XYZ file of C-alpha atoms in Angstrom:
526
model
C 153.681 127.600 280.378
C 152.720 126.945 276.689
C 153.230 123.709 274.929
C 153.341 124.053 271.338
C 153.276 120.389 270.422
C 153.961 116.964 271.780
C 155.487 114.143 269.818
C 156.899 110.577 270.065
C 159.952 110.455 267.809
C 162.141 107.610 266.821
C 165.943 107.523 267.427
C 166.264 108.122 263.783
C 164.393 111.266 263.734
C 160.941 110.177 262.438
C 157.977 111.707 264.072
C 155.746 108.641 265.029
C 152.841 110.546 266.799
C 152.591 114.292 266.877
C 149.954 116.518 268.385
C 149.712 120.521 267.907
C 148.174 122.425 270.848
C 148.503 126.102 269.442
C 147.600 127.806 266.266
C 150.638 127.236 263.971
C 151.402 126.310 260.430
C 152.135 122.717 259.497
C 155.330 123.625 257.953
C 156.495 125.322 261.096
C 155.625 122.228 263.223
C 157.360 119.834 260.875
C 160.462 122.020 260.654
C 160.589 122.172 264.548
C 160.292 118.315 264.818
C 162.775 117.732 261.977
C 165.385 119.921 263.803
C 165.150 118.159 266.951
C 167.338 114.878 266.096
C 170.171 117.460 264.969
C 170.150 119.463 268.397
C 170.588 116.400 270.666
C 174.100 115.028 271.206
C 175.156 111.429 272.135
C 176.252 110.857 275.665
C 174.670 114.029 277.062
C 172.605 113.810 280.249
C 170.413 116.878 279.524
C 166.732 116.574 279.164
C 166.072 119.819 277.295
C 167.533 121.850 274.422
C 166.936 125.443 273.594
C 167.120 127.337 270.289
C 166.512 130.921 269.685
C 162.712 130.646 269.736
C 161.616 127.390 271.316
C 162.740 124.825 273.897
C 162.742 121.057 273.362
C 162.057 119.112 276.505
C 162.566 115.230 275.986
C 162.772 111.976 277.656
C 164.166 108.739 276.106
C 161.778 105.765 276.351
C 163.460 102.456 275.120
C 163.696 102.984 271.218
C 161.724 106.512 271.103
C 161.926 109.849 272.442
C 158.937 111.588 274.213
C 159.227 115.171 273.120
C 157.575 118.475 274.271
C 157.998 121.595 272.194
C 157.512 124.856 274.219
C 158.306 128.543 274.097
C 161.319 129.717 276.049
C 159.026 131.664 278.525
C 157.617 128.574 279.898
C 158.522 127.357 283.435
C 160.991 124.363 282.931
C 159.780 122.708 286.181
C 156.180 122.583 284.848
C 157.446 121.319 281.588
C 159.312 118.466 283.261
C 156.198 117.790 285.470
C 154.054 117.498 282.219
C 156.768 115.210 280.532
C 156.564 112.872 283.462
C 152.948 112.635 283.391
C 153.067 111.854 279.631
C 155.809 109.177 280.150
C 153.236 107.299 282.560
C 150.474 107.736 280.156
C 152.155 106.406 276.954
C 152.945 102.677 278.482
C 149.092 102.668 279.498
C 148.313 102.800 275.659
C 151.242 101.025 274.025
C 152.697 97.825 275.507
C 155.768 98.040 273.345
C 157.756 101.258 272.985
C 158.866 100.712 269.476
C 157.804 102.133 266.151
C 155.445 99.380 265.421
C 153.701 99.600 268.841
C 153.534 103.443 268.874
C 151.961 103.728 265.184
C 149.603 100.778 266.224
C 148.024 102.871 269.087
C 148.689 106.245 267.421
C 144.968 107.553 267.814
C 144.868 106.409 271.442
C 147.875 108.358 272.265
C 146.648 111.426 270.647
C 143.382 111.445 272.566
C 145.369 110.845 275.816
C 147.554 113.756 274.966
C 144.390 115.857 274.492
C 143.400 114.937 278.113
C 146.670 116.069 279.614
C 147.208 119.218 277.611
C 144.502 121.678 276.522
C 145.368 124.747 274.425
C 148.850 124.618 275.461
C 148.554 124.312 279.039
C 148.647 121.350 281.419
C 145.544 119.950 282.945
C 145.435 118.972 286.529
C 144.636 115.187 285.960
C 146.046 111.848 286.918
C 146.924 108.770 284.850
C 143.634 106.961 286.111
C 141.381 110.144 285.112
C 143.074 110.205 281.725
C 142.199 106.622 281.236
C 138.740 107.127 282.479
C 138.131 110.151 280.319
C 139.270 108.300 277.168
C 137.082 105.212 277.910
C 133.877 107.175 278.590
C 130.894 105.385 277.634
C 129.847 106.121 274.077
C 126.181 106.387 272.995
C 127.099 104.993 269.510
C 129.005 102.177 270.976
C 126.182 101.193 273.275
C 123.833 101.465 270.406
C 126.071 99.291 268.062
C 126.293 96.470 270.907
C 122.264 96.624 271.076
C 122.229 96.237 267.435
C 124.601 93.344 267.337
C 122.685 91.637 270.254
C 119.397 92.006 268.285
C 120.977 90.529 265.276
C 122.220 87.575 267.304
C 118.791 87.069 268.723
C 116.957 87.410 265.297
C 119.342 84.914 263.876
C 118.655 82.446 266.815
C 115.027 82.837 266.206
C 115.192 82.209 262.460
C 117.297 79.186 263.162
C 114.732 77.752 265.490
C 111.886 78.529 263.109
C 113.662 77.003 260.201
C 114.430 73.857 262.195
C 110.689 73.437 263.220
C 109.722 73.816 259.684
C 112.110 71.131 258.511
C 111.003 68.916 261.332
C 107.422 69.277 260.239
C 108.036 68.868 256.571
C 109.813 65.442 257.422
C 107.101 64.301 259.472
C 104.533 65.211 256.768
C 106.653 63.649 254.067
C 107.046 60.501 256.238
C 103.285 60.194 256.520
C 102.850 60.597 252.775
C 105.444 57.974 251.876
C 104.034 55.531 254.453
C 101.239 54.816 252.163
C 103.528 53.821 249.346
C 105.262 51.583 251.463
C 102.326 49.689 252.862
C 101.559 48.586 249.239
C 104.945 46.752 249.361
C 104.055 44.958 252.559
C 101.585 42.924 250.796
C 104.478 41.457 248.847
C 106.606 40.832 251.988
C 106.309 37.018 251.716
C 108.002 37.309 248.307
C 110.752 39.481 250.018
C 111.153 36.969 252.781
C 111.449 34.082 250.350
C 114.242 35.840 248.217
C 115.875 37.499 251.175
C 118.476 34.939 251.721
C 119.256 34.518 248.017
C 119.555 38.299 247.630
C 121.611 39.082 250.607
C 124.081 36.227 249.615
C 124.370 37.404 245.935
C 124.396 41.165 246.802
C 121.200 41.640 244.656
C 118.298 43.667 245.765
C 114.830 42.320 244.989
C 113.671 45.934 245.123
C 115.043 46.564 241.661
C 112.566 44.377 240.094
C 109.706 46.523 241.880
C 111.438 49.624 240.898
C 111.515 49.192 237.229
C 108.180 50.171 235.813
C 106.111 49.049 238.796
C 104.334 52.542 239.015
C 105.036 53.158 242.586
C 107.169 56.323 241.763
C 109.967 55.013 244.264
C 113.532 54.463 243.331
C 116.334 54.484 245.773
C 113.889 54.408 248.753
C 112.641 51.003 247.435
C 116.127 49.861 247.104
C 116.939 50.708 250.720
C 113.814 49.023 251.759
C 114.526 45.817 250.073
C 118.046 45.439 251.590
C 116.829 45.756 255.134
C 116.899 42.774 257.369
C 113.972 40.568 258.171
C 111.395 41.782 260.624
C 112.276 45.455 260.582
C 109.069 47.608 259.973
C 108.793 49.733 257.031
C 108.230 52.843 259.113
C 111.748 52.850 260.144
C 112.860 53.513 256.689
C 111.047 56.723 256.311
C 111.679 58.082 259.896
C 113.993 61.164 259.856
C 117.723 60.346 260.928
C 118.631 61.929 264.254
C 120.989 64.881 264.050
C 120.309 65.515 260.248
C 119.006 68.639 258.731
C 119.864 72.419 259.169
C 119.250 72.641 262.877
C 122.565 70.915 263.935
C 124.880 72.841 261.461
C 123.329 76.105 262.233
C 123.481 75.813 266.012
C 127.176 75.014 265.750
C 128.012 77.911 263.739
C 125.965 80.169 266.027
C 127.747 78.739 269.016
C 131.002 79.419 267.580
C 130.057 82.981 266.934
C 128.865 83.417 270.458
C 131.992 81.863 271.896
C 134.205 84.296 269.986
C 132.157 87.253 271.247
C 132.540 85.731 274.796
C 136.327 85.553 274.417
C 136.391 89.276 273.515
C 134.583 90.140 276.816
C 131.125 90.474 275.439
C 128.357 89.564 277.838
C 125.890 87.331 275.729
C 122.642 86.499 276.964
C 121.828 82.979 276.165
C 118.102 83.147 276.066
C 116.565 84.793 273.030
C 113.859 86.422 275.005
C 114.067 86.822 278.874
C 111.437 84.678 280.604
C 108.830 86.239 282.788
C 110.388 84.659 285.927
C 113.469 86.597 285.275
C 111.661 89.888 285.224
C 109.759 91.349 288.216
C 106.583 89.387 288.527
C 103.365 91.504 287.502
C 101.228 92.444 290.515
C 98.556 90.037 291.405
C 96.992 91.552 294.576
C 94.525 94.363 294.108
C 96.848 96.929 295.627
C 100.727 96.702 295.319
C 102.978 99.166 297.033
C 106.837 99.325 296.011
C 109.515 101.008 298.251
C 112.815 101.649 296.303
C 115.906 103.381 297.512
C 118.832 104.274 295.200
C 122.027 104.965 296.942
C 124.969 107.089 295.622
C 128.340 106.842 297.446
C 131.710 108.060 296.736
C 134.463 106.939 299.202
C 137.993 108.304 299.254
C 140.673 105.846 298.598
C 142.772 106.939 301.687
C 139.704 106.856 303.946
C 136.794 109.193 304.419
C 133.511 109.944 302.799
C 133.236 112.347 299.868
C 129.614 111.876 299.077
C 126.761 109.905 300.488
C 123.151 110.345 299.105
C 120.101 108.171 299.351
C 116.791 108.816 297.360
C 113.760 106.832 297.908
C 110.241 106.551 296.416
C 106.987 104.802 297.372
C 104.862 103.933 294.374
C 101.348 102.579 294.244
C 99.715 100.259 291.793
C 95.950 99.528 291.607
C 94.497 96.714 289.461
C 90.766 97.805 289.562
C 89.509 101.301 289.744
C 87.116 100.246 292.417
C 90.033 99.550 294.754
C 91.415 103.122 294.213
C 89.251 104.794 296.906
C 91.786 104.155 299.786
C 94.226 105.750 301.952
C 97.653 104.355 302.887
C 98.930 104.185 306.553
C 102.749 104.082 306.611
C 105.422 103.678 309.110
C 109.174 104.569 309.113
C 112.281 104.532 311.187
C 111.887 108.272 311.983
C 115.331 109.245 311.027
C 115.758 113.110 311.343
C 118.144 113.164 308.494
C 115.497 111.940 305.962
C 113.433 114.553 304.272
C 110.117 113.578 302.863
C 108.128 115.202 299.933
C 104.569 114.126 298.926
C 102.901 114.041 295.474
C 101.208 117.368 294.668
C 97.674 115.477 294.767
C 98.298 114.090 298.228
C 97.085 115.583 301.404
C 100.247 117.049 302.936
C 98.485 118.004 306.332
C 97.062 114.342 306.755
C 100.512 113.028 306.056
C 102.360 115.335 308.515
C 99.926 114.595 311.255
C 98.972 111.016 310.902
C 101.546 109.635 308.474
C 98.510 108.677 306.024
C 98.857 109.089 302.436
C 95.376 110.139 300.927
C 94.215 112.144 298.067
C 93.215 115.748 298.527
C 89.787 115.005 297.010
C 88.469 111.979 298.809
C 85.987 111.398 295.923
C 88.762 110.838 293.507
C 90.269 107.556 293.388
C 93.852 106.596 292.765
C 94.282 105.826 288.920
C 94.362 102.185 288.106
C 96.546 100.267 285.547
C 99.684 102.266 286.097
C 102.669 100.823 284.164
C 106.216 100.331 285.714
C 106.077 100.581 289.561
C 102.962 102.535 289.356
C 102.081 106.058 290.662
C 104.708 107.706 292.966
C 103.202 108.919 296.196
C 106.079 109.890 298.186
C 109.771 110.641 297.828
C 112.496 111.054 300.297
C 116.159 111.961 300.443
C 118.873 111.337 302.976
C 122.514 112.908 302.913
C 125.148 112.462 305.510
C 128.830 112.851 306.297
C 128.904 109.973 308.760
C 131.110 107.108 307.325
C 129.320 104.654 309.729
C 126.182 105.068 307.490
C 127.855 103.396 304.531
C 126.762 99.884 304.123
C 129.951 98.487 302.438
C 133.442 99.969 302.635
C 136.488 98.851 300.274
C 140.001 99.288 300.966
C 142.478 98.679 298.257
C 146.304 98.343 298.844
C 148.379 98.209 295.772
C 152.242 97.822 296.121
C 154.964 97.399 293.585
C 157.713 94.934 294.357
C 160.440 94.217 291.544
C 158.491 93.277 288.418
C 155.138 92.606 289.998
C 152.460 94.592 291.577
C 150.630 93.116 294.480
C 147.131 94.241 295.088
C 145.056 93.387 298.263
C 141.529 94.336 298.494
C 139.180 93.834 301.353
C 135.469 94.756 302.140
C 133.872 95.471 305.428
C 129.873 95.433 305.539
C 127.701 96.996 308.052
C 125.333 94.960 310.111
C 122.448 97.189 308.961
C 121.871 95.203 305.758
C 122.311 91.779 304.173
C 123.546 92.544 300.664
C 122.809 90.407 297.665
C 124.540 90.003 294.368
C 127.638 92.072 295.442
C 130.061 92.946 292.484
C 133.319 94.709 293.114
C 134.661 95.999 289.679
C 138.600 96.827 289.891
C 140.206 98.556 286.833
C 143.607 96.942 285.854
C 146.361 98.026 283.363
C 146.231 96.592 280.098
C 146.820 92.890 280.194
C 147.271 90.164 277.738
C 146.369 87.441 280.290
C 144.206 87.349 283.404
C 145.666 88.388 286.787
C 147.237 85.796 289.103
C 144.531 85.580 291.839
C 145.907 84.174 294.986
C 143.232 84.351 297.277
C 139.615 85.307 297.083
C 136.536 85.198 299.297
C 133.736 84.563 296.692
C 134.405 84.288 292.915
C 136.202 86.360 290.325
C 136.022 87.056 286.484
C 138.357 88.861 284.202
C 136.919 91.231 281.462
C 139.760 91.339 278.983
C 138.210 93.861 276.697
C 137.593 96.475 279.361
C 140.373 95.325 281.492
C 138.371 95.061 284.659
C 138.573 92.223 287.419
C 135.070 91.715 288.842
C 134.870 90.276 292.389
C 131.514 88.688 293.128
C 129.832 87.620 296.334
C 126.428 86.134 296.191
C 125.352 87.243 299.613
C 126.895 89.143 302.510
C 125.240 88.375 305.864
C 126.419 87.866 309.494
C 128.440 85.008 308.253
C 130.791 87.122 306.075
C 130.642 90.663 307.203
C 134.487 90.922 306.003
C 136.325 89.400 302.997
C 139.509 89.851 301.013
C 141.172 89.212 297.630
C 144.725 89.141 296.652
C 146.053 89.104 293.075
C 149.331 89.945 291.249
C 149.774 91.781 287.858
C 152.715 93.257 286.164
C 154.295 96.586 287.427
C 151.789 99.406 287.061
C 151.307 102.835 288.653
C 148.996 102.424 291.863
C 146.274 104.843 290.578
C 145.420 102.550 287.838
C 143.358 100.545 290.216
C 140.980 103.374 290.937
C 138.112 104.153 290.803
C 136.663 100.837 292.121
C 132.934 100.440 291.278
C 130.486 98.449 293.410
C 127.108 97.339 292.947
C 124.646 95.433 295.115
C 120.980 95.064 296.184
C 119.125 94.477 299.634
C 115.722 93.913 300.659
C 115.777 96.520 303.475
C 116.172 100.251 303.302
C 117.568 103.073 305.349
C 114.013 104.638 305.870
C 112.706 101.308 306.935
C 109.573 102.289 305.160
C 106.553 100.059 305.902
C 102.904 99.967 304.812
C 100.865 99.502 308.116
C 97.481 99.228 306.613
C 95.099 100.185 303.857
C 92.050 102.247 304.764
C 89.051 102.151 302.508
C 87.053 105.277 301.991
C 83.752 103.700 301.054
C 83.592 101.159 303.905
C 83.734 97.648 303.782
C 86.648 95.340 303.938
C 89.936 96.920 302.883
C 91.502 95.470 299.613
C 94.223 92.828 299.830
C 97.676 94.643 299.508
C 101.243 93.529 299.087
C 104.564 95.340 299.531
C 107.982 95.120 297.696
C 110.980 96.561 299.099
C 114.451 97.099 297.535
C 117.748 98.866 298.027
C 119.827 99.359 294.895
C 123.192 101.099 293.977
C 123.027 103.776 291.379
C 126.577 105.009 291.853
C 128.814 103.462 294.376
C 132.728 104.115 293.900
C 135.914 104.432 295.668
C 137.693 107.298 294.167
């Protein structure tokens, strides 16, 4: 099978989107597409038309034709299969199948055609895979978002700095002007005597002082003289609440941030993350970190495609004097876990006694390591046993009439208590959020990426299973895959623990602490 070109043509014969897949002149392609409207007749039920050299395989789609131009030696069954796949792809990128909708999404349709057909031959892909390939993460896009976020943070910094400068200048100006007003207080008796007469007649006694008195005060004196009895002069020079650049700027910034949020952007409210949000720096002389990263690929119809766990044990030493140590560890003894030590670690000592120590006892562990510290031990676990998976996801989409009902359920193993669980389900292109009828937890709709996120703060013995049901417009069931999952846990598969710290120079062992974490690196239902 060789596909020469694919096109979306209007009923009037105008080629709206065209993609050429083999070496051929532009005039030749335009001639083939221009001849198509003349070859099809009204009322015919055929889906192809043959000429002397080529074959037109087409399918009507509302106000347009989806057209494949192939050579006559191609297999008509394969041509029809390719046409059916393209007919499912087109509605994914163009909600309205008319000239305006097709032209508006022309580039997206061309990119999708390239994923389905390569060098004239059909690729073995599904609609979900085409969508996934076209929406692959772009380094340029990620860089653009980082630059945009940095500009937002910089703008907020400038706003706060300017607001503080304005507040300081007002306070300083108030202190300077307070001296001028104190001179007026010596004449307060005259102001009190004339206050009744001035208020009744609408005349301000401050005008007399302001004309040539030498105080250098004009409107401020007028406002002072019209104040009521007993009000202190300091209240005149106090900055009014809510005035200045601070309020106006913050309103414009908030509107800008809200518009970004409406487009699906995740905006971090704080300009700089607080120290409490990040991992706290080590305070004990010795800190050991156990971290495991899990990679899982589950089949949508059941079964396990991939299960891989990679773990590390890292050491952080604050002072060089505390580096003359050995680390006694304990693990669950799982035979499926394969350990690998750092090249400078005594392998025989580890194999025989589960002690991590340097090959040279006179050489201490380095101090002041950044990040999680120095990696002492690595391990890996692979399995085909589905019971080892900490969380399984089942998705049941079904089309009924003009709606697609999707039911998703999770089942968690009793091995771990999972924290901050987020299940991300891809959706077809929607103008509004899906109709979520039931959910155990919370949900959020990312309109920009067309993803429904199901969040469960904690999965423990009280909620080892849960479900969510929602309804969307009719869509192909493969659109809802792959489903991505992320979570964390404070226990690991290896159950790695630090039993004790053994000092090599005698004396009391240094105080130590242990951090343990299990995180997802890639966890999907394909």
